[in-house]
Structures are given as C-alpha cells and as structure tokens.
Short mmCIF file of C-alpha atoms and ligand atoms in Angstrom, two decimals:
data_model
loop_
_atom_site.label_atom_id
_atom_site.label_comp_id
_atom_site.label_asym_id
_atom_site.label_seq_id
_atom_site.Cartn_x
_atom_site.Cartn_y
_atom_site.Cartn_z
CA MET V 276 139.57 -82.76 -47.33
CA ILE V 277 138.19 -82.96 -50.85
CA PHE V 278 137.79 -86.32 -52.55
CA LEU V 279 136.27 -87.85 -55.67
CA HIS V 280 134.15 -90.96 -55.23
CA LEU V 281 134.35 -93.48 -58.07
CA SER V 282 133.30 -97.08 -58.49
CA ASP V 283 132.52 -99.78 -61.05
CA LEU V 284 135.09 -98.78 -63.65
CA HIS V 285 134.85 -102.30 -65.14
CA LEU V 286 138.04 -101.77 -67.12
CA GLY V 287 138.22 -104.11 -70.10
CA LYS V 288 134.47 -104.46 -70.39
CA ASN V 289 132.81 -105.25 -73.71
CA VAL V 290 129.26 -104.06 -74.27
CA ASN V 291 127.44 -106.08 -76.93
CA GLU V 292 130.84 -107.33 -78.09
CA ILE V 293 132.22 -103.82 -78.55
CA SER V 294 135.34 -103.03 -76.50
CA MET V 295 134.92 -100.06 -74.17
CA ILE V 296 138.65 -99.55 -73.61
CA GLU V 297 138.94 -96.32 -75.67
CA ASP V 298 135.84 -94.93 -73.99
CA GLN V 299 137.28 -95.86 -70.62
CA LYS V 300 140.58 -94.14 -71.41
CA PHE V 301 138.65 -91.04 -72.47
CA ILE V 302 136.56 -90.95 -69.29
CA LEU V 303 139.54 -91.60 -66.99
CA GLU V 304 141.39 -88.69 -68.62
CA GLN V 305 138.34 -86.56 -67.86
CA ILE V 306 138.34 -87.78 -64.26
CA VAL V 307 142.03 -86.86 -63.83
CA ARG V 308 141.19 -83.36 -65.08
CA ILE V 309 138.24 -83.12 -62.66
CA ALA V 310 140.48 -84.23 -59.77
CA ILE V 311 142.94 -81.46 -60.65
CA ASP V 312 140.30 -78.76 -61.33
CA LYS V 313 138.42 -79.53 -58.10
CA LYS V 314 141.67 -79.55 -56.14
CA ALA V 315 140.84 -82.99 -54.78
CA ASP V 316 143.19 -84.43 -52.18
CA ALA V 317 142.16 -88.00 -52.84
CA VAL V 318 140.27 -90.36 -55.11
CA LEU V 319 138.22 -93.21 -53.64
CA ILE V 320 137.47 -96.20 -55.89
CA ALA V 321 134.84 -98.52 -54.43
CA GLY V 322 135.42 -101.76 -56.30
CA ASP V 323 134.85 -103.44 -59.67
CA ILE V 324 138.05 -101.86 -60.89
CA TYR V 325 138.28 -104.49 -63.60
CA ASP V 326 135.46 -106.26 -65.38
CA ARG V 327 137.04 -109.67 -64.99
CA SER V 328 139.09 -111.46 -62.37
CA VAL V 329 141.78 -112.04 -65.04
CA PRO V 330 141.96 -108.59 -66.62
CA SER V 331 143.19 -108.04 -70.17
CA GLU V 332 146.65 -106.54 -70.78
CA GLU V 333 145.15 -103.31 -72.11
CA SER V 334 142.96 -102.86 -69.03
CA VAL V 335 145.93 -103.42 -66.70
CA SER V 336 147.91 -100.82 -68.69
CA LEU V 337 144.99 -98.40 -68.52
CA LEU V 338 144.67 -98.72 -64.74
CA ASP V 339 148.44 -98.30 -64.43
CA TRP V 340 148.24 -95.09 -66.46
CA PHE V 341 145.28 -93.78 -64.43
CA LEU V 342 146.81 -94.43 -61.02
CA ASN V 343 150.10 -92.90 -62.14
CA ALA V 344 148.41 -89.78 -63.50
CA LEU V 345 146.58 -89.24 -60.20
CA ILE V 346 149.66 -89.85 -58.05
CA GLN V 347 151.75 -87.52 -60.28
CA ALA V 348 149.06 -84.89 -59.75
CA GLY V 349 149.52 -85.28 -55.99
CA LYS V 350 146.30 -87.19 -55.26
CA LYS V 351 146.08 -90.02 -52.78
CA ILE V 352 144.15 -93.09 -53.90
CA TYR V 353 142.10 -95.47 -51.77
CA MET V 354 140.82 -98.57 -53.51
CA ILE V 355 138.98 -101.80 -52.68
CA SER V 356 138.04 -104.89 -54.67
CA GLY V 357 134.53 -105.54 -56.00
CA ASN V 358 132.84 -108.81 -56.89
CA HIS V 359 134.31 -108.65 -60.41
CA ASP V 360 137.89 -108.26 -59.21
CA SER V 361 140.32 -110.92 -58.14
CA ASP V 362 141.15 -110.01 -54.53
CA GLU V 363 144.71 -111.34 -54.80
CA ARG V 364 145.52 -109.72 -58.12
CA LEU V 365 144.22 -106.35 -56.97
CA GLN V 366 146.26 -106.69 -53.79
CA TYR V 367 149.46 -107.03 -55.84
CA GLY V 368 152.16 -104.50 -54.87
CA SER V 369 149.92 -102.83 -52.30
CA GLU V 370 152.61 -102.75 -49.60
CA LEU V 371 155.08 -101.18 -52.03
CA PHE V 372 152.57 -98.65 -53.32
CA ARG V 373 151.68 -97.28 -49.86
CA SER V 374 154.73 -95.01 -49.79
CA ASN V 375 153.44 -93.32 -52.95
CA GLY V 376 150.01 -92.69 -51.50
CA LEU V 377 148.20 -95.58 -53.19
CA PHE V 378 146.25 -97.63 -50.65
CA ILE V 379 144.69 -100.87 -51.89
CA LYS V 380 142.67 -103.36 -49.89
CA GLY V 381 141.92 -106.26 -52.20
CA ILE V 382 141.70 -109.16 -49.77
CA TYR V 383 139.30 -109.42 -46.86
CA ASP V 384 141.33 -110.94 -44.04
CA GLY V 385 138.79 -110.53 -41.26
CA ASN V 386 139.24 -106.78 -40.92
CA ALA V 387 138.65 -103.67 -42.98
CA GLY V 388 141.78 -101.66 -43.69
CA CYS V 389 142.15 -98.27 -42.02
CA GLU V 390 144.17 -95.31 -43.26
CA THR V 391 144.54 -91.85 -41.77
CA PHE V 392 144.35 -88.67 -43.80
CA ILE V 393 145.22 -85.40 -42.08
CA ASP V 394 143.85 -82.03 -43.13
CA THR V 395 143.49 -78.65 -41.39
CA TYR V 396 140.60 -80.00 -39.26
CA GLY V 397 142.56 -83.00 -38.03
CA GLU V 398 142.35 -86.70 -38.80
CA VAL V 399 140.03 -88.44 -41.23
CA LYS V 400 139.88 -92.23 -40.86
CA ILE V 401 139.35 -94.00 -44.17
CA TRP V 402 138.07 -97.55 -43.77
CA LEU V 403 138.53 -99.97 -46.64
CA LEU V 404 136.14 -102.92 -46.68
CA PRO V 405 136.66 -105.10 -49.77
CA TYR V 406 133.68 -106.98 -51.21
CA VAL V 407 132.59 -109.62 -48.71
CA LYS V 408 130.20 -112.55 -48.81
CA ALA V 409 128.46 -113.72 -45.65
CA SER V 410 130.59 -116.87 -45.72
CA SER V 411 133.89 -114.95 -45.72
CA VAL V 412 132.91 -112.90 -42.66
CA ALA V 413 131.65 -116.05 -40.91
CA HIS V 414 134.94 -117.78 -41.72
CA TYR V 415 137.03 -115.18 -39.89
CA HIS V 416 134.52 -114.53 -37.13
CA PRO V 417 132.83 -117.78 -36.14
CA GLU V 418 131.95 -116.13 -32.83
CA MET V 419 129.70 -113.58 -34.59
CA LYS V 420 126.25 -114.37 -35.85
CA CYS V 421 126.60 -114.13 -39.64
CA ASP V 422 123.63 -116.23 -40.73
CA THR V 423 122.32 -113.56 -43.11
CA TYR V 424 124.06 -111.23 -45.52
CA ASP V 425 122.87 -108.20 -43.54
CA ALA V 426 124.25 -109.70 -40.32
CA ALA V 427 127.57 -110.48 -42.01
CA VAL V 428 128.04 -106.98 -43.46
CA ARG V 429 126.89 -105.54 -40.10
CA SER V 430 129.54 -107.64 -38.32
CA ALA V 431 132.28 -106.70 -40.79
CA VAL V 432 131.44 -103.00 -40.41
CA SER V 433 130.98 -103.17 -36.62
CA LEU V 434 134.53 -104.46 -36.31
CA CYS V 435 135.80 -101.09 -37.53
CA ASP V 436 136.99 -99.36 -34.36
CA VAL V 437 135.27 -96.08 -35.16
CA ASN V 438 135.86 -93.06 -32.96
CA PRO V 439 132.62 -91.11 -33.39
CA GLU V 440 134.36 -87.87 -32.37
CA LYS V 441 136.54 -88.10 -35.45
CA ARG V 442 135.59 -88.01 -39.11
CA ASN V 443 135.17 -91.43 -40.72
CA ILE V 444 134.75 -92.53 -44.33
CA ILE V 445 134.15 -96.11 -45.44
CA LEU V 446 134.57 -97.69 -48.87
CA ALA V 447 132.36 -100.76 -49.45
CA HIS V 448 131.16 -102.77 -52.42
CA GLN V 449 127.87 -104.31 -51.33
CA PHE V 450 124.13 -104.34 -52.12
CA VAL V 451 122.69 -101.77 -49.74
CA THR V 452 119.03 -100.89 -49.28
CA SER V 453 117.29 -98.31 -47.17
CA CYS V 454 114.03 -98.97 -45.31
CA GLY V 455 113.37 -101.97 -47.57
CA LYS V 456 113.75 -99.83 -50.68
CA ASP V 457 116.20 -101.28 -53.19
CA PRO V 458 118.59 -99.03 -55.06
CA GLU V 459 117.66 -98.58 -58.72
CA GLN V 460 119.69 -100.99 -60.75
CA SER V 461 120.96 -100.49 -64.27
CA GLY V 462 120.92 -103.91 -65.82
CA SER V 463 124.69 -104.04 -66.25
CA GLU V 464 125.39 -105.14 -62.69
CA THR V 465 126.03 -108.78 -61.97
CA PHE V 466 125.45 -110.26 -58.57
CA ASP V 467 126.40 -113.58 -57.07
CA SER V 468 122.75 -114.40 -56.77
CA LEU V 469 121.14 -113.93 -60.16
CA GLN V 470 117.47 -114.37 -59.43
CA VAL V 471 115.62 -111.17 -58.67
CA GLY V 472 114.26 -111.21 -55.17
CA THR V 473 116.99 -113.46 -53.87
CA ILE V 474 119.70 -110.78 -53.97
CA GLU V 475 121.21 -110.46 -50.56
CA LYS V 476 120.91 -107.02 -49.05
CA ALA V 477 122.34 -105.04 -46.18
CA ASN V 478 120.49 -102.11 -44.65
CA ALA V 479 122.06 -98.67 -45.02
CA ASP V 480 122.00 -98.11 -41.26
CA VAL V 481 125.10 -100.33 -40.99
CA PHE V 482 126.96 -97.18 -42.07
CA ASP V 483 125.38 -94.88 -39.45
CA ARG V 484 128.70 -94.24 -37.69
CA PHE V 485 130.39 -92.99 -40.85
CA ASP V 486 130.34 -89.43 -42.14
CA TYR V 487 130.42 -90.72 -45.71
CA ALA V 488 129.95 -94.22 -47.16
CA ALA V 489 131.51 -94.47 -50.64
CA LEU V 490 129.64 -97.41 -52.15
CA GLY V 491 130.18 -99.45 -55.27
CA HIS V 492 128.16 -102.28 -56.90
CA ILE V 493 125.12 -100.47 -58.34
CA HIS V 494 125.74 -98.68 -61.63
CA ARG V 495 123.21 -95.88 -61.34
CA PRO V 496 124.47 -92.91 -59.29
CA GLN V 497 122.22 -92.49 -56.24
CA LYS V 498 122.01 -92.04 -52.51
CA VAL V 499 120.79 -94.82 -50.24
CA GLY V 500 118.77 -93.24 -47.44
CA ARG V 501 120.81 -90.21 -46.44
CA GLU V 502 122.81 -88.11 -48.93
CA THR V 503 126.15 -89.27 -47.56
CA VAL V 504 125.55 -93.00 -48.10
CA ARG V 505 125.93 -93.14 -51.82
CA TYR V 506 126.61 -95.17 -54.94
CA ALA V 507 128.89 -93.28 -57.34
CA GLY V 508 127.62 -95.41 -60.24
CA SER V 509 129.68 -96.59 -63.19
CA PRO V 510 131.42 -93.77 -65.08
CA LEU V 511 130.03 -95.04 -68.41
CA LYS V 512 126.79 -96.57 -69.65
CA TYR V 513 127.32 -100.28 -69.76
CA SER V 514 123.88 -101.41 -70.97
CA ARG V 515 120.95 -100.32 -73.07
CA SER V 516 118.85 -99.67 -69.99
CA GLU V 517 121.29 -96.91 -68.98
CA ILE V 518 120.61 -94.81 -72.10
CA ASN V 519 118.68 -92.19 -70.18
CA GLN V 520 121.02 -91.98 -67.22
CA THR V 521 123.47 -89.15 -66.71
CA LYS V 522 126.72 -90.37 -65.27
CA SER V 523 128.50 -88.19 -62.75
CA ILE V 524 130.95 -88.42 -59.92
CA PRO V 525 130.46 -87.06 -56.41
CA VAL V 526 133.03 -84.43 -55.46
CA VAL V 527 132.90 -84.41 -51.68
CA ALA V 528 134.22 -81.64 -49.46
CA MET V 529 134.59 -82.85 -45.89
CA GLU V 530 135.19 -80.00 -43.52
CA GLU V 531 134.94 -80.15 -39.72
CA LYS V 532 132.95 -83.00 -38.16
CA GLY V 533 129.35 -82.89 -39.41
CA GLN V 534 130.12 -80.72 -42.42
CA VAL V 535 129.98 -82.70 -45.65
CA HIS V 536 129.20 -80.97 -48.94
CA ILE V 537 128.64 -82.91 -52.14
CA GLU V 538 128.62 -81.58 -55.67
CA TYR V 539 128.49 -83.65 -58.83
CA ALA V 540 130.82 -83.47 -61.79
CA GLU V 541 129.00 -84.63 -64.90
CA LEU V 542 130.86 -87.05 -67.14
CA LYS V 543 130.76 -86.64 -70.91
CA PRO V 544 131.44 -89.90 -72.76
CA LYS V 545 133.43 -90.25 -75.97
CA HIS V 546 130.39 -91.86 -77.61
CA GLU V 547 126.80 -91.37 -76.48
CA MET V 548 124.50 -94.38 -76.30
CA ARG V 549 120.99 -94.12 -77.75
CA SER V 550 118.11 -95.91 -79.49
CA ILE V 551 116.85 -95.32 -83.02
CA LYS V 552 113.53 -96.63 -84.29
CA GLY V 553 112.01 -96.51 -87.77
CA LYS V 554 111.99 -98.09 -91.20
CA LEU V 555 115.38 -99.03 -92.67
CA GLN V 556 115.08 -96.30 -95.32
CA GLU V 557 114.43 -93.69 -92.62
CA VAL V 558 117.28 -94.93 -90.45
CA LEU V 559 119.67 -94.71 -93.41
CA ASN V 560 118.38 -91.37 -94.66
CA SER V 561 121.31 -88.99 -94.37
CA ALA V 562 119.03 -86.27 -93.01
CA ASN V 563 118.35 -88.47 -89.99
CA ILE V 564 121.96 -89.41 -89.29
CA LEU V 565 123.07 -86.95 -86.66
CA TYR V 566 125.79 -88.50 -84.52
CA PRO V 567 127.03 -91.50 -86.51
CA ASP V 568 129.74 -92.42 -83.99
CA ASP V 569 127.23 -92.99 -81.16
CA TYR V 570 126.52 -96.45 -79.80
CA VAL V 571 123.10 -97.11 -81.29
CA PHE V 572 120.45 -99.72 -80.63
CA VAL V 573 118.31 -99.91 -83.77
CA THR V 574 114.69 -101.07 -83.90
CA LEU V 575 113.40 -101.52 -87.45
CA THR V 576 109.67 -101.41 -88.05
CA ASP V 577 109.68 -102.77 -91.62
CA GLU V 578 107.41 -105.74 -92.23
CA GLN V 579 110.04 -107.38 -94.45
CA ILE V 580 113.35 -108.42 -92.93
CA ALA V 581 116.35 -107.25 -94.95
CA ALA V 582 119.12 -109.83 -94.60
CA ASP V 583 121.85 -107.21 -95.05
CA ALA V 584 120.27 -104.59 -92.76
CA ILE V 585 122.99 -104.76 -90.10
CA ASP V 586 125.75 -104.24 -92.70
CA ARG V 587 123.93 -101.33 -94.27
CA ILE V 588 123.37 -99.73 -90.87
CA ARG V 589 126.97 -100.34 -89.84
CA HIS V 590 128.12 -98.47 -92.95
CA PHE V 591 126.58 -95.31 -91.50
CA TYR V 592 126.75 -96.18 -87.80
CA PRO V 593 130.03 -98.06 -87.32
CA ASN V 594 129.30 -98.49 -83.61
CA VAL V 595 125.85 -100.07 -83.94
CA MET V 596 125.38 -102.30 -80.90
CA HIS V 597 122.17 -104.13 -81.64
CA LEU V 598 119.48 -104.57 -84.28
CA GLU V 599 115.98 -105.84 -83.72
CA TYR V 600 112.66 -105.78 -85.52
CA GLN V 601 109.33 -104.62 -84.23
CA ASN V 602 106.53 -105.41 -86.66
CA SER V 603 103.37 -107.48 -86.93
CA HIS V 604 105.42 -110.72 -86.97
CA THR V 605 107.39 -109.96 -83.81
CA GLU V 606 104.13 -108.81 -82.26
CA ALA V 607 102.55 -112.17 -83.14
CA ILE V 608 105.50 -114.03 -81.64
CA SER V 609 105.39 -112.02 -78.45
CA GLN V 610 101.74 -113.02 -78.12
CA TYR V 611 102.41 -116.62 -79.07
CA ASP V 612 100.02 -118.94 -77.33
CA ILE V 613 102.13 -121.67 -75.78
CA HIS V 614 99.20 -124.11 -75.74
CA PHE V 615 99.26 -124.05 -79.52
CA GLN V 616 102.45 -126.10 -79.45
CA GLU V 617 100.60 -129.10 -78.10
CA THR V 618 98.38 -129.20 -81.15
CA ILE V 619 101.31 -129.17 -83.59
CA ILE V 620 102.11 -132.74 -84.41
CA SER V 621 104.97 -132.57 -86.86
CA PHE V 622 108.34 -130.88 -87.14
CA ARG V 623 107.25 -129.58 -90.53
CA ASP V 624 104.18 -127.87 -89.02
CA LEU V 625 106.27 -126.39 -86.25
CA ILE V 626 108.94 -124.81 -88.46
CA ASN V 627 106.38 -123.73 -91.04
CA ASP V 628 104.40 -122.00 -88.32
CA PHE V 629 107.57 -120.23 -87.19
CA SER V 630 108.43 -119.19 -90.75
CA ARG V 631 104.92 -117.88 -91.38
CA ARG V 632 105.20 -115.67 -88.33
CA VAL V 633 108.72 -114.41 -89.00
CA ASN V 634 108.97 -114.42 -92.80
CA GLY V 635 105.32 -114.31 -93.74
CA HIS V 636 105.49 -117.51 -95.81
CA GLU V 637 106.05 -121.25 -95.49
CA LEU V 638 109.33 -122.98 -96.29
CA ASN V 639 110.04 -124.94 -99.48
CA GLU V 640 110.99 -128.63 -99.51
CA GLU V 641 114.70 -127.91 -99.80
CA GLN V 642 114.64 -125.62 -96.77
CA ILE V 643 112.68 -128.12 -94.72
CA LYS V 644 115.16 -130.83 -95.63
CA ILE V 645 118.10 -128.68 -94.45
CA LEU V 646 116.37 -127.82 -91.18
CA LYS V 647 115.53 -131.47 -90.54
CA GLU V 648 119.19 -132.38 -91.00
CA ILE V 649 120.28 -129.64 -88.60
CA ALA V 650 117.66 -130.75 -86.07
CA ALA V 651 118.78 -134.36 -86.36
CA LYS V 652 122.41 -133.33 -85.75
CA GLU V 653 121.29 -131.52 -82.60
CA GLY V 654 119.51 -134.65 -81.43
CA ILE V 655 115.99 -133.35 -82.07
CA GLU V 656 113.87 -136.24 -83.28
CA ASP V 657 111.07 -135.74 -85.73
CA GLU V 658 108.79 -138.56 -84.70
CA THR V 659 106.29 -137.86 -87.47
CA HIS V 660 108.80 -137.73 -90.37
MN1 MN F 188 129.86 -103.43 -60.94
#
C-alpha cells in the first residue's frame, strides 16, 4: 500500500489579511499530481481541513474539488477532524461517501473509526481518531482514568482493538512529544491552551502498536521519536516564522509487516514567502526586485518614517504582507525603561516622549489637542491638564 500523508490544510485561511485560497488551490493541484505520479492508493488527511469551524463557501468548494479529483483518480481518502474543524460539519455525508472510498471521522463518539484496506500483503487497519480533548474521552469513558491529557489520549488510543500481527495505521490530531522533547512549532498553530508551557501533551509511545502514526496539529514537517510517528506539517507557509521551512509530504510505502519506507515529495508554492530588509530606496530599486509576486515581510531601516511607504512598496510588491521599521527610534523603544513612566506626570509629557522616540520631534499644540480629545473619548483622563 502506498499513501500520502497530509494535514493542516487550513482551507480558507488568511495570512496577514491576505487570502490563501488561490495558493491552496495551486498546492492541492500539485498534491493530486503527486498522488497520481507516486501511484498512491490512498491519501490520509490528519485534521485541520478547514481553518474555521464555519468554513467559507470558497473553501468548501475547494475541498469538494480536491476530494473529487482524488476519488476520480482512484485514490481512497481517510480524513479526521482537527481542532479548527467543526466535528459535525466535517462528518456531513460521511455515510454516503463511504461507497465512493471517502472515509471521514469528524465526531469522536467514544471510539476511533476503523477501516480495512487490502493489498497484496493482506489487510491494513486504518484507525481514525478525531481531535479529542481530555474531557471528551472522560465523558465517554468515566471508568478510565483520564485526569491528564496524556492519560486521555492513551485511553482513546488503547481502545483501538489492534491486532499486532497485522499492519496498523492511525490518524490523530494531537500535541505529541517524545521523551519530553516538544515538536518544533511554526507559530501558525493554535492550541486550546494558549500559554506556552501549559500546552497539554501526549507521549509518542501511545502509538507504539501502530506501524505508522499520521499526525496533524504541528505545522512543521517532522518525526516525533521514531521515523514512522510523524507530523506531515501544513502544505503551505502560514506565518512569517515558517519562511525558512521547506514544506513536503510523506509518501509512504507500506509493504509486509515491519516494512515501511518513507520518501518526501517537496511542495512548490505559487508564491514564496520571504523577508526583505533595507532602506526604502533600496527596497524599491528595480535592480533589487527579483520576485515581485512573493509574499514579502519588509523591514525598513530608514531613520525617517515615510507615511506612504506601504503604498509605494505595494506598487512593486502587490503581495506585501507586513511592513515594520528597524532604526534608532525602534531600538530606543525596545529598550524603553518602564520605570521612566512613573516619573512622567502629564499626558503631554507622555505623548511628547513617545513622539520624540518615534518621530524624532515633539508634537505641536494642535496635535496635542487632537490626541487629548481622542484620549478623553477612550476614557483616559489627563489629571494634570
Ligand atoms: Mn493546524
């Protein structure tokens, strides 16, 4: 059996307010071609199909197109929900779709789904565990000890009636660590628990009985512990911190029991994502403009802020995602001594101090008057007047 492992499509996602839908269409077309070229039997999609629980019309149409293209090409599809998906909406039509080889497990009902794929070596059991929280496992299994996230995921997985003689694959969308080592995150993931250090984790050994664990949730492609417990990663870069990542998809050949071979098909996006740094004149110099359609994050080093900089940059780089300054003023702000605030007694001093740091000069009376009015509207009282 040969399968592609995908996850975290996040269809309908906007990155810095730019819609990714055309990029997603482009990458899904590439994935369909890879599935055909690699003679894959199946495609596994490990959650976060959509970016939002109520997906946009265009993202629903795109998924419809993608699933159809794969089924028309003779591929089976196995799919679970992630934390971004609505379990119920993803579950829609799943009973009807089974006869066409599309297997969806959107809702956790106390058990993982189980499908059987048959190849020349016999049966492969494909277990489908949708995204679970500790509370949802505890709800269905009050008899099991699910007081931690690890215990809950362990319980949910242990309930899979795995025959270790046979070949077993599991799809899961969870935060999995190995030997206390966290997977490398990308910055575009969102977890239920937002504070770093409080993210709930399950240890990779929960998947010991499976020949391959197709994981979703973390956007950087990587293994967790052994090679065959793996995050596919998102197919596109969804944040600035992913600029230096190469996105790929595992193409897995599962032969007889114990024989799993993984190769990686690199994904080439419609638009690259990159950073540019320099003075505005340098950034706009035609000699320096190489790939104007890329998604660019621009850092200007000019001392003076040009009010129309973003428009001028957008003229050459229509897909500019972000503009920031790095100069002596931003440097001063980043080193701002918070104790200084206590010594500032008036609103005027405070905003003048800010203006000096950002603009290099104080504000005139008219400007101060306007800012005072705005502050008053926002309920900020200037006790010193
Ligand atoms: Mn995700």
